[in-house]
């Protein structure tokens, strides 16, 4: 399974503040942070606090089924946010990683028609990503272990532990 980039919760705390600082220094003041669930929710929460933006939206996208194994194309799951909510808004899309970039492209294309401006912020961007995010904390081409998904889901104490596909 090759080398891994490991991010701890402590390093994530530093990363999200530094990412927010880059956005603030660039003069971008989003009206809405749009998170891509589930990994993007952590990033969006940290960025929204650090940028003093009180408006967070969420979109669910399904793509990865395991390490490097994907559906053919990412799909937005219901309920899809109402793009009318974003009319004339400056939107910041937040996600954990742009890998192929297909997930971010799907969400960005969804926003493009309606909004005043859309930019994207990620903790990690891989070289192959077809979307070049405006704000990136770190570049890597390794598989990333994120603190929220590196461990399997909990099971009730005494029951058999769950298997984490990402840890295989
Ligand atoms: P993309 O559409 O850019 O290929 O992938 C986006 C989503 O796939 C990410 O939000 C993340 O959930 C998952 N993903 C892609 N690459 C990685 C990785 O290296 N590590 C982990 N844990 N998830 C990844």
Tab-separated table of N, CA and C and ligand atoms in Angstrom:
chain	number	residue	atom	x	y	z
A	1	UNK	N	0.824	-1.219	0.000
A	1	UNK	CA	0.000	0.000	0.000
A	1	UNK	C	0.854	1.264	0.000
A	2	UNK	N	2.196	1.170	-0.045
A	2	UNK	CA	3.040	2.354	-0.267
A	2	UNK	C	3.134	3.289	0.914
A	3	UNK	N	3.766	4.443	0.680
A	3	UNK	CA	3.959	5.430	1.744
A	3	UNK	C	2.651	6.161	2.025
A	4	UNK	N	2.517	6.597	3.262
A	4	UNK	CA	1.342	7.362	3.669
A	4	UNK	C	1.769	8.710	4.216
A	5	UNK	N	0.943	9.703	3.965
A	5	UNK	CA	1.063	10.998	4.632
A	5	UNK	C	0.122	10.940	5.827
A	6	UNK	N	0.679	11.078	7.026
A	6	UNK	CA	-0.150	10.989	8.234
A	6	UNK	C	-0.414	12.367	8.822
A	7	UNK	N	-1.672	12.706	9.009
A	7	UNK	CA	-2.056	13.970	9.635
A	7	UNK	C	-2.712	13.663	10.976
A	8	UNK	N	-2.182	14.241	12.047
A	8	UNK	CA	-2.805	14.068	13.368
A	8	UNK	C	-3.832	15.183	13.582
A	9	UNK	N	-4.675	15.018	14.598
A	9	UNK	CA	-5.625	16.094	14.927
A	9	UNK	C	-4.881	17.375	15.315
A	10	UNK	N	-3.741	17.207	15.995
A	10	UNK	CA	-2.969	18.387	16.405
A	10	UNK	C	-2.420	19.129	15.180
A	11	UNK	N	-1.870	18.360	14.235
A	11	UNK	CA	-1.368	18.979	12.998
A	11	UNK	C	-2.512	19.584	12.184
A	12	UNK	N	-3.672	18.950	12.227
A	12	UNK	CA	-4.835	19.497	11.523
A	12	UNK	C	-5.204	20.878	12.076
A	13	UNK	N	-5.123	21.020	13.402
A	13	UNK	CA	-5.432	22.310	14.017
A	13	UNK	C	-4.524	23.419	13.512
A	14	UNK	N	-3.241	23.104	13.364
A	14	UNK	CA	-2.273	24.064	12.825
A	14	UNK	C	-2.573	24.333	11.349
A	15	UNK	N	-2.831	23.261	10.610
A	15	UNK	CA	-3.059	23.369	9.159
A	15	UNK	C	-4.250	24.270	8.841
A	16	UNK	N	-5.330	24.111	9.581
A	16	UNK	CA	-6.553	24.848	9.255
A	16	UNK	C	-6.392	26.341	9.576
A	17	UNK	N	-5.620	26.650	10.648
A	17	UNK	CA	-5.337	28.064	10.953
A	17	UNK	C	-4.438	28.681	9.889
A	18	UNK	N	-3.420	27.929	9.457
A	18	UNK	CA	-2.514	28.445	8.429
A	18	UNK	C	-3.233	28.636	7.101
A	19	UNK	N	-4.127	27.695	6.786
A	19	UNK	CA	-4.920	27.803	5.551
A	19	UNK	C	-5.812	29.053	5.609
A	20	UNK	N	-6.441	29.270	6.749
A	20	UNK	CA	-7.286	30.459	6.933
A	20	UNK	C	-6.464	31.742	6.816
A	21	UNK	N	-5.250	31.722	7.362
A	21	UNK	CA	-4.381	32.907	7.286
A	21	UNK	C	-4.062	33.246	5.831
A	22	UNK	N	-3.803	32.218	5.028
A	22	UNK	CA	-3.523	32.417	3.601
A	22	UNK	C	-4.720	33.064	2.903
A	23	UNK	N	-5.917	32.605	3.256
A	23	UNK	CA	-7.141	33.134	2.640
A	23	UNK	C	-7.349	34.594	3.055
A	24	UNK	N	-7.156	34.879	4.344
A	24	UNK	CA	-7.304	36.254	4.850
A	24	UNK	C	-6.270	37.178	4.214
A	25	UNK	N	-5.026	36.707	4.114
A	25	UNK	CA	-3.952	37.519	3.518
A	25	UNK	C	-4.245	37.825	2.056
A	26	UNK	N	-4.983	36.923	1.406
A	26	UNK	CA	-5.344	37.101	0.001
A	26	UNK	C	-6.533	38.062	-0.155
A	27	UNK	N	-7.143	38.422	0.972
A	27	UNK	CA	-8.260	39.360	0.940
A	27	UNK	C	-9.596	38.743	0.571
A	28	UNK	N	-9.676	37.413	0.582
A	28	UNK	CA	-10.967	36.764	0.259
A	28	UNK	C	-11.791	36.616	1.526
A	29	UNK	N	-13.003	37.191	1.498
A	29	UNK	CA	-13.894	37.120	2.655
A	29	UNK	C	-15.180	36.410	2.240
A	30	UNK	N	-15.223	35.075	2.390
A	30	UNK	CA	-16.396	34.329	1.934
A	30	UNK	C	-17.639	34.651	2.761
A	31	UNK	N	-18.802	34.684	2.078
A	31	UNK	CA	-20.094	34.800	2.771
A	31	UNK	C	-20.566	33.434	3.252
A	32	UNK	N	-20.163	32.402	2.506
A	32	UNK	CA	-20.600	31.031	2.778
A	32	UNK	C	-19.408	30.099	2.658
A	33	UNK	N	-19.274	29.187	3.624
A	33	UNK	CA	-18.328	28.078	3.462
A	33	UNK	C	-19.156	26.839	3.126
A	34	UNK	N	-18.870	26.257	1.987
A	34	UNK	CA	-19.596	25.059	1.528
A	34	UNK	C	-18.701	23.845	1.720
A	35	UNK	N	-19.080	22.987	2.634
A	35	UNK	CA	-18.234	21.833	2.943
A	35	UNK	C	-18.671	20.612	2.163
A	36	UNK	N	-17.691	19.814	1.786
A	36	UNK	CA	-17.971	18.547	1.113
A	36	UNK	C	-17.823	17.440	2.152
A	37	UNK	N	-18.959	16.829	2.497
A	37	UNK	CA	-18.976	15.796	3.536
A	37	UNK	C	-18.357	14.499	3.013
A	38	UNK	N	-17.695	13.713	3.878
A	38	UNK	CA	-17.636	14.065	5.275
A	38	UNK	C	-16.343	14.781	5.657
A	39	UNK	N	-15.219	14.488	4.977
A	39	UNK	CA	-13.931	15.041	5.390
A	39	UNK	C	-13.888	16.560	5.393
A	40	UNK	N	-14.608	17.182	4.459
A	40	UNK	CA	-14.588	18.631	4.332
A	40	UNK	C	-15.280	19.353	5.469
A	41	UNK	N	-16.086	18.609	6.237
A	41	UNK	CA	-16.818	19.231	7.342
A	41	UNK	C	-15.844	19.733	8.420
A	42	UNK	N	-14.803	18.962	8.706
A	42	UNK	CA	-13.798	19.383	9.688
A	42	UNK	C	-13.101	20.654	9.211
A	43	UNK	N	-12.728	20.650	7.938
A	43	UNK	CA	-12.008	21.785	7.348
A	43	UNK	C	-12.908	23.015	7.333
A	44	UNK	N	-14.167	22.836	6.931
A	44	UNK	CA	-15.105	23.957	6.852
A	44	UNK	C	-15.360	24.573	8.224
A	45	UNK	N	-15.492	23.740	9.238
A	45	UNK	CA	-15.727	24.252	10.591
A	45	UNK	C	-14.564	25.086	11.076
A	46	UNK	N	-13.356	24.581	10.874
A	46	UNK	CA	-12.158	25.319	11.284
A	46	UNK	C	-11.995	26.608	10.518
A	47	UNK	N	-12.213	26.563	9.205
A	47	UNK	CA	-12.058	27.768	8.374
A	47	UNK	C	-13.129	28.801	8.712
A	48	UNK	N	-14.362	28.341	8.918
A	48	UNK	CA	-15.456	29.285	9.195
A	48	UNK	C	-15.201	30.040	10.499
A	49	UNK	N	-14.725	29.341	11.527
A	49	UNK	CA	-14.374	30.032	12.780
A	49	UNK	C	-13.213	30.995	12.560
A	50	UNK	N	-12.161	30.515	11.901
A	50	UNK	CA	-10.950	31.327	11.746
A	50	UNK	C	-11.197	32.547	10.862
A	51	UNK	N	-12.133	32.419	9.909
A	51	UNK	CA	-12.441	33.534	8.996
A	51	UNK	C	-13.648	34.332	9.476
A	52	UNK	N	-14.186	33.971	10.642
A	52	UNK	CA	-15.345	34.647	11.225
A	52	UNK	C	-16.530	34.661	10.259
A	53	UNK	N	-16.771	33.523	9.623
A	53	UNK	CA	-17.904	33.343	8.710
A	53	UNK	C	-18.908	32.418	9.383
A	54	UNK	N	-20.156	32.916	9.580
A	54	UNK	CA	-21.130	32.162	10.368
A	54	UNK	C	-22.038	31.277	9.528
A	55	UNK	N	-21.811	31.266	8.217
A	55	UNK	CA	-22.732	30.585	7.306
A	55	UNK	C	-22.052	29.363	6.675
A	56	UNK	N	-22.409	28.191	7.162
A	56	UNK	CA	-21.840	26.954	6.625
A	56	UNK	C	-22.926	26.138	5.947
A	57	UNK	N	-22.651	25.678	4.736
A	57	UNK	CA	-23.536	24.727	4.050
A	57	UNK	C	-22.775	23.428	3.832
A	58	UNK	N	-23.508	22.416	3.430
A	58	UNK	CA	-22.908	21.083	3.296
A	58	UNK	C	-23.466	20.371	2.067
A	59	UNK	N	-22.581	19.712	1.365
A	59	UNK	CA	-23.028	18.841	0.283
A	59	UNK	C	-22.386	17.470	0.465
A	60	UNK	N	-23.182	16.438	0.263
A	60	UNK	CA	-22.688	15.060	0.375
A	60	UNK	C	-22.308	14.543	-1.000
A	61	UNK	N	-21.049	14.110	-1.136
A	61	UNK	CA	-20.592	13.537	-2.401
A	61	UNK	C	-20.018	12.160	-2.123
A	62	UNK	N	-20.414	11.206	-2.944
A	62	UNK	CA	-19.888	9.847	-2.793
A	62	UNK	C	-19.005	9.514	-3.983
A	63	UNK	N	-17.800	9.036	-3.706
A	63	UNK	CA	-16.860	8.723	-4.787
A	63	UNK	C	-15.982	7.537	-4.415
A	64	UNK	N	-15.258	7.654	-3.297
A	64	UNK	CA	-14.307	6.606	-2.924
A	64	UNK	C	-15.000	5.471	-2.183
A	65	UNK	N	-14.624	4.229	-2.556
A	65	UNK	CA	-15.143	3.068	-1.842
A	65	UNK	C	-14.031	2.389	-1.043
A	66	UNK	N	-12.775	2.809	-1.244
A	66	UNK	CA	-11.637	2.261	-0.511
A	66	UNK	C	-10.392	2.996	-0.943
A	67	UNK	N	-9.214	2.496	-0.553
A	67	UNK	CA	-7.956	3.147	-0.943
A	67	UNK	C	-7.797	3.062	-2.457
A	68	UNK	N	-7.866	4.207	-3.122
A	68	UNK	CA	-7.658	4.228	-4.571
A	68	UNK	C	-8.745	3.573	-5.391
A	69	UNK	N	-9.808	3.091	-4.760
A	69	UNK	CA	-10.909	2.494	-5.532
A	69	UNK	C	-12.113	3.426	-5.495
A	70	UNK	N	-12.611	3.766	-6.681
A	70	UNK	CA	-13.659	4.784	-6.781
A	70	UNK	C	-14.830	4.286	-7.616
A	71	UNK	N	-15.940	4.996	-7.478
A	71	UNK	CA	-17.020	4.885	-8.454
A	71	UNK	C	-16.515	5.513	-9.744
A	72	UNK	N	-17.241	5.335	-10.822
A	72	UNK	CA	-16.801	5.920	-12.097
A	72	UNK	C	-16.748	7.448	-12.018
A	73	UNK	N	-17.793	8.022	-11.472
A	73	UNK	CA	-17.859	9.478	-11.299
A	73	UNK	C	-18.419	9.770	-9.912
A	74	UNK	N	-17.991	10.873	-9.286
A	74	UNK	CA	-18.614	11.241	-8.009
A	74	UNK	C	-20.067	11.678	-8.236
A	75	UNK	N	-20.892	11.417	-7.247
A	75	UNK	CA	-22.302	11.833	-7.330
A	75	UNK	C	-22.676	12.616	-6.084
A	76	UNK	N	-23.491	13.659	-6.276
A	76	UNK	CA	-24.046	14.406	-5.151
A	76	UNK	C	-25.237	13.649	-4.620
A	77	UNK	N	-25.252	13.433	-3.311
A	77	UNK	CA	-26.367	12.730	-2.697
A	77	UNK	C	-27.388	13.744	-2.188
A	78	UNK	N	-28.638	13.325	-2.153
A	78	UNK	CA	-29.696	14.183	-1.623
A	78	UNK	C	-29.530	14.326	-0.108
A	79	UNK	N	-29.898	15.438	0.485
A	79	UNK	CA	-30.455	16.629	-0.154
A	79	UNK	C	-29.349	17.520	-0.719
A	80	UNK	N	-29.500	17.908	-1.989
A	80	UNK	CA	-28.551	18.809	-2.636
A	80	UNK	C	-28.881	20.234	-2.181
A	81	UNK	N	-27.864	21.025	-1.799
A	81	UNK	CA	-28.177	22.400	-1.354
A	81	UNK	C	-28.828	23.208	-2.472
A	82	UNK	N	-29.673	24.143	-2.062
A	82	UNK	CA	-30.364	24.999	-3.018
A	82	UNK	C	-29.401	26.086	-3.491
A	83	UNK	N	-29.020	26.019	-4.761
A	83	UNK	CA	-28.040	26.968	-5.302
A	83	UNK	C	-28.529	28.409	-5.193
A	84	UNK	N	-29.858	28.588	-5.080
A	84	UNK	CA	-30.417	29.939	-4.937
A	84	UNK	C	-29.904	30.593	-3.651
A	85	UNK	N	-29.621	29.762	-2.638
A	85	UNK	CA	-29.074	30.290	-1.383
A	85	UNK	C	-27.723	30.970	-1.592
A	86	UNK	N	-27.054	30.644	-2.693
A	86	UNK	CA	-25.705	31.155	-2.935
A	86	UNK	C	-25.684	32.331	-3.908
A	87	UNK	N	-26.852	32.716	-4.431
A	87	UNK	CA	-26.899	33.797	-5.413
A	87	UNK	C	-26.224	35.039	-4.852
A	88	UNK	N	-25.320	35.602	-5.634
A	88	UNK	CA	-24.605	36.818	-5.250
A	88	UNK	C	-23.723	36.649	-4.008
A	89	UNK	N	-23.456	35.404	-3.632
A	89	UNK	CA	-22.609	35.161	-2.464
A	89	UNK	C	-21.180	34.790	-2.902
A	90	UNK	N	-20.245	35.158	-2.050
A	90	UNK	CA	-18.870	34.680	-2.239
A	90	UNK	C	-18.744	33.368	-1.479
A	91	UNK	N	-18.506	32.301	-2.225
A	91	UNK	CA	-18.512	30.951	-1.656
A	91	UNK	C	-17.083	30.429	-1.548
A	92	UNK	N	-16.797	29.789	-0.420
A	92	UNK	CA	-15.537	29.069	-0.256
A	92	UNK	C	-15.862	27.588	-0.093
A	93	UNK	N	-15.471	26.789	-1.077
A	93	UNK	CA	-15.646	25.338	-0.971
A	93	UNK	C	-14.495	24.775	-0.147
A	94	UNK	N	-14.819	23.949	0.836
A	94	UNK	CA	-13.801	23.378	1.718
A	94	UNK	C	-13.827	21.863	1.637
A	95	UNK	N	-12.651	21.280	1.412
A	95	UNK	CA	-12.555	19.826	1.437
A	95	UNK	C	-11.214	19.417	2.038
A	96	UNK	N	-11.093	18.143	2.361
A	96	UNK	CA	-9.845	17.655	2.961
A	96	UNK	C	-8.748	17.527	1.915
A	97	UNK	N	-9.071	16.975	0.737
A	97	UNK	CA	-8.043	16.734	-0.278
A	97	UNK	C	-8.641	16.789	-1.678
A	98	UNK	N	-7.916	17.408	-2.588
A	98	UNK	CA	-8.211	17.295	-4.016
A	98	UNK	C	-7.266	16.242	-4.565
A	99	UNK	N	-7.797	15.092	-4.924
A	99	UNK	CA	-6.978	13.960	-5.391
A	99	UNK	C	-7.074	13.894	-6.911
A	100	UNK	N	-8.109	13.272	-7.455
A	100	UNK	CA	-8.357	13.415	-8.893
A	100	UNK	C	-8.914	14.812	-9.180
A	101	UNK	N	-9.523	15.424	-8.160
A	101	UNK	CA	-10.165	16.726	-8.325
A	101	UNK	C	-11.589	16.628	-8.853
A	102	UNK	N	-12.065	15.407	-9.111
A	102	UNK	CA	-13.406	15.244	-9.697
A	102	UNK	C	-14.506	15.678	-8.735
A	103	UNK	N	-14.297	15.411	-7.451
A	103	UNK	CA	-15.295	15.802	-6.454
A	103	UNK	C	-15.420	17.324	-6.396
A	104	UNK	N	-14.281	17.998	-6.313
A	104	UNK	CA	-14.300	19.466	-6.247
A	104	UNK	C	-14.860	20.073	-7.526
A	105	UNK	N	-14.537	19.474	-8.658
A	105	UNK	CA	-15.044	19.994	-9.936
A	105	UNK	C	-16.564	19.912	-9.985
A	106	UNK	N	-17.089	18.784	-9.504
A	106	UNK	CA	-18.544	18.601	-9.473
A	106	UNK	C	-19.209	19.706	-8.651
A	107	UNK	N	-18.666	19.975	-7.475
A	107	UNK	CA	-19.276	20.954	-6.574
A	107	UNK	C	-19.049	22.377	-7.100
A	108	UNK	N	-17.874	22.624	-7.653
A	108	UNK	CA	-17.588	23.957	-8.189
A	108	UNK	C	-18.473	24.270	-9.396
A	109	UNK	N	-18.632	23.295	-10.282
A	109	UNK	CA	-19.509	23.496	-11.448
A	109	UNK	C	-20.951	23.752	-11.003
A	110	UNK	N	-21.362	23.074	-9.940
A	110	UNK	CA	-22.700	23.262	-9.378
A	110	UNK	C	-22.887	24.716	-8.913
A	111	UNK	N	-21.833	25.305	-8.369
A	111	UNK	CA	-21.901	26.683	-7.844
A	111	UNK	C	-21.763	27.732	-8.934
A	112	UNK	N	-20.958	27.452	-9.947
A	112	UNK	CA	-20.465	28.492	-10.868
A	112	UNK	C	-21.552	29.385	-11.440
A	113	UNK	N	-22.683	28.805	-11.838
A	113	UNK	CA	-23.737	29.584	-12.485
A	113	UNK	C	-24.373	30.586	-11.533
A	114	UNK	N	-24.577	30.145	-10.278
A	114	UNK	CA	-25.410	30.920	-9.363
A	114	UNK	C	-24.646	32.003	-8.605
A	115	UNK	N	-23.388	31.748	-8.252
A	115	UNK	CA	-22.754	32.559	-7.221
A	115	UNK	C	-21.983	33.747	-7.796
A	116	UNK	N	-21.652	34.691	-6.903
A	116	UNK	CA	-20.845	35.845	-7.312
A	116	UNK	C	-19.411	35.400	-7.568
A	117	UNK	N	-18.903	34.549	-6.668
A	117	UNK	CA	-17.521	34.097	-6.776
A	117	UNK	C	-17.386	32.785	-6.023
A	118	UNK	N	-16.594	31.881	-6.575
A	118	UNK	CA	-16.337	30.619	-5.876
A	118	UNK	C	-14.845	30.331	-5.906
A	119	UNK	N	-14.329	30.014	-4.730
A	119	UNK	CA	-12.937	29.587	-4.610
A	119	UNK	C	-12.903	28.325	-3.747
A	120	UNK	N	-11.792	27.591	-3.843
A	120	UNK	CA	-11.697	26.317	-3.135
A	120	UNK	C	-10.477	26.287	-2.217
A	121	UNK	N	-10.673	25.683	-1.038
A	121	UNK	CA	-9.590	25.521	-0.063
A	121	UNK	C	-9.520	24.065	0.363
A	122	UNK	N	-8.317	23.511	0.330
A	122	UNK	CA	-8.103	22.128	0.755
A	122	UNK	C	-6.852	22.042	1.626
A	123	UNK	N	-6.819	21.049	2.479
A	123	UNK	CA	-5.603	20.787	3.257
A	123	UNK	C	-4.521	20.263	2.311
A	124	UNK	N	-4.900	19.292	1.480
A	124	UNK	CA	-3.938	18.679	0.558
A	124	UNK	C	-4.435	18.766	-0.877
A	125	UNK	N	-3.478	18.969	-1.797
A	125	UNK	CA	-3.780	18.833	-3.232
A	125	UNK	C	-2.714	17.952	-3.866
A	126	UNK	N	-3.172	16.992	-4.652
A	126	UNK	CA	-2.257	16.111	-5.382
A	126	UNK	C	-2.020	16.672	-6.776
A	127	UNK	N	-0.850	16.351	-7.345
A	127	UNK	CA	-0.437	16.952	-8.621
A	127	UNK	C	-1.421	16.654	-9.750
A	128	UNK	N	-2.051	15.470	-9.686
A	128	UNK	CA	-2.953	15.055	-10.770
A	128	UNK	C	-4.298	15.786	-10.743
A	129	UNK	N	-4.595	16.545	-9.687
A	129	UNK	CA	-5.931	17.127	-9.549
A	129	UNK	C	-6.302	18.002	-10.741
A	130	UNK	N	-7.465	17.758	-11.317
A	130	UNK	CA	-7.882	18.544	-12.480
A	130	UNK	C	-8.433	19.900	-12.077
A	131	UNK	N	-8.732	20.078	-10.788
A	131	UNK	CA	-9.052	21.400	-10.260
A	131	UNK	C	-7.821	21.911	-9.504
A	132	UNK	N	-7.372	23.102	-9.838
A	132	UNK	CA	-6.286	23.726	-9.083
A	132	UNK	C	-6.932	24.658	-8.051
A	133	UNK	N	-6.839	24.267	-6.779
A	133	UNK	CA	-7.497	25.039	-5.727
A	133	UNK	C	-6.747	26.342	-5.484
A	134	UNK	N	-7.507	27.392	-5.171
A	134	UNK	CA	-6.897	28.684	-4.862
A	134	UNK	C	-6.057	28.608	-3.592
A	135	UNK	N	-6.512	27.785	-2.637
A	135	UNK	CA	-5.840	27.723	-1.340
A	135	UNK	C	-5.527	26.269	-0.975
A	136	UNK	N	-4.242	25.994	-0.802
A	136	UNK	CA	-3.756	24.643	-0.501
A	136	UNK	C	-2.760	24.748	0.648
A	137	UNK	N	-2.920	23.893	1.644
A	137	UNK	CA	-1.960	23.906	2.756
A	137	UNK	C	-0.700	23.140	2.400
A	138	UNK	N	-0.856	21.951	1.790
A	138	UNK	CA	0.314	21.108	1.506
A	138	UNK	C	0.051	20.241	0.279
A	139	UNK	N	1.108	20.018	-0.495
A	139	UNK	CA	0.998	19.153	-1.671
A	139	UNK	C	1.654	17.813	-1.395
A	140	UNK	N	0.985	16.750	-1.815
A	140	UNK	CA	1.533	15.400	-1.669
A	140	UNK	C	0.931	14.530	-2.755
A	141	UNK	N	1.598	13.431	-3.064
A	141	UNK	CA	1.016	12.453	-3.986
A	141	UNK	C	0.812	11.112	-3.300
A	142	UNK	N	1.028	11.095	-1.975
A	142	UNK	CA	0.807	9.865	-1.217
A	142	UNK	C	-0.649	9.761	-0.785
A	143	UNK	N	-1.063	8.558	-0.379
A	143	UNK	CA	-2.366	8.411	0.257
A	143	UNK	C	-2.273	9.045	1.636
A	144	UNK	N	-3.269	9.844	1.994
A	144	UNK	CA	-3.258	10.569	3.263
A	144	UNK	C	-4.116	9.832	4.287
A	145	UNK	N	-3.563	9.647	5.470
A	145	UNK	CA	-4.366	9.177	6.601
A	145	UNK	C	-4.860	10.406	7.359
A	146	UNK	N	-6.167	10.636	7.332
A	146	UNK	CA	-6.750	11.729	8.096
A	146	UNK	C	-7.151	11.232	9.486
A	147	UNK	N	-7.062	12.101	10.488
A	147	UNK	CA	-7.326	11.634	11.852
A	147	UNK	C	-8.750	11.124	12.049
A	148	UNK	N	-9.718	11.642	11.278
A	148	UNK	CA	-11.116	11.244	11.461
A	148	UNK	C	-11.449	9.925	10.770
A	149	UNK	N	-10.587	9.456	9.864
A	149	UNK	CA	-10.935	8.210	9.166
A	149	UNK	C	-9.851	7.148	9.251
A	150	UNK	N	-8.779	7.437	10.009
A	150	UNK	CA	-7.693	6.456	10.088
A	150	UNK	C	-8.097	5.261	10.957
A	151	UNK	N	-9.007	5.491	11.895
A	151	UNK	CA	-9.491	4.399	12.738
A	151	UNK	C	-10.846	3.900	12.232
A	152	UNK	N	-11.140	2.613	12.475
A	152	UNK	CA	-12.454	2.103	12.069
A	152	UNK	C	-13.548	2.723	12.923
A	153	UNK	N	-14.805	2.628	12.482
A	153	UNK	CA	-15.908	3.094	13.320
A	153	UNK	C	-15.906	2.344	14.648
A	154	UNK	N	-16.385	2.990	15.699
A	154	UNK	CA	-16.521	2.294	16.974
A	154	UNK	C	-17.672	1.289	16.872
A	155	UNK	N	-17.558	0.230	17.655
A	155	UNK	CA	-18.671	-0.702	17.830
A	155	UNK	C	-18.946	-0.776	19.323
A	156	UNK	N	-20.120	-1.188	19.727
A	156	UNK	CA	-20.394	-1.313	21.162
A	156	UNK	C	-19.350	-2.204	21.827
A	157	UNK	N	-18.866	-1.814	23.005
A	157	UNK	CA	-17.841	-2.587	23.729
A	157	UNK	C	-18.301	-4.033	23.872
A	158	UNK	N	-17.388	-4.963	23.579
A	158	UNK	CA	-17.740	-6.374	23.686
A	158	UNK	C	-18.122	-6.992	22.354
A	159	UNK	N	-18.525	-6.135	21.397
A	159	UNK	CA	-18.816	-6.655	20.057
A	159	UNK	C	-17.549	-6.657	19.213
A	160	UNK	N	-17.573	-7.400	18.113
A	160	UNK	CA	-16.405	-7.481	17.233
A	160	UNK	C	-16.090	-6.113	16.649
A	161	UNK	N	-14.790	-5.750	16.585
A	161	UNK	CA	-14.441	-4.454	15.993
A	161	UNK	C	-14.765	-4.404	14.508
A	162	UNK	N	-15.023	-3.188	14.014
A	162	UNK	CA	-15.266	-2.983	12.587
A	162	UNK	C	-13.926	-2.987	11.856
A	163	UNK	N	-13.949	-3.270	10.586
A	163	UNK	CA	-12.750	-3.238	9.757
A	163	UNK	C	-12.708	-1.902	9.028
A	164	UNK	N	-11.534	-1.283	9.022
A	164	UNK	CA	-11.384	-0.014	8.307
A	164	UNK	C	-10.743	-0.272	6.950
A	165	UNK	N	-11.511	-0.050	5.885
A	165	UNK	CA	-10.990	-0.272	4.527
A	165	UNK	C	-9.754	0.578	4.267
A	166	UNK	N	-9.724	1.796	4.852
A	166	UNK	CA	-8.593	2.698	4.590
A	166	UNK	C	-7.305	2.206	5.238
A	167	UNK	N	-7.408	1.340	6.235
A	167	UNK	CA	-6.216	0.886	6.951
A	167	UNK	C	-5.591	-0.338	6.291
A	168	UNK	N	-6.278	-0.910	5.297
A	168	UNK	CA	-5.772	-2.151	4.678
A	168	UNK	C	-4.505	-1.897	3.879
B	1	LIG	P1	-11.176	13.353	-5.608
B	1	LIG	O1	-12.550	13.484	-6.164
B	1	LIG	O2	-10.405	14.641	-5.610
B	1	LIG	O3	-10.409	12.233	-6.274
B	1	LIG	O4	-11.307	12.858	-4.110
B	1	LIG	C1	-11.953	13.609	-3.142
B	1	LIG	C2	-12.317	12.798	-1.912
B	1	LIG	O5	-11.787	11.464	-1.929
B	1	LIG	C3	-11.724	13.420	-0.696
B	1	LIG	O6	-12.594	14.396	-0.175
B	1	LIG	C4	-11.510	12.243	0.235
B	1	LIG	O7	-12.681	11.982	0.963
B	1	LIG	C5	-11.223	11.082	-0.681
B	1	LIG	N1	-9.762	10.913	-0.845
B	1	LIG	C6	-9.044	11.169	-1.955
B	1	LIG	N2	-7.738	10.977	-1.758
B	1	LIG	C7	-7.601	10.578	-0.469
B	1	LIG	C8	-6.454	10.234	0.365
B	1	LIG	O8	-5.288	10.269	-0.037
B	1	LIG	N3	-6.738	9.868	1.643
B	1	LIG	C9	-8.007	9.811	2.133
B	1	LIG	N4	-8.178	9.434	3.405
B	1	LIG	N5	-9.108	10.149	1.392
B	1	LIG	C10	-8.900	10.520	0.109
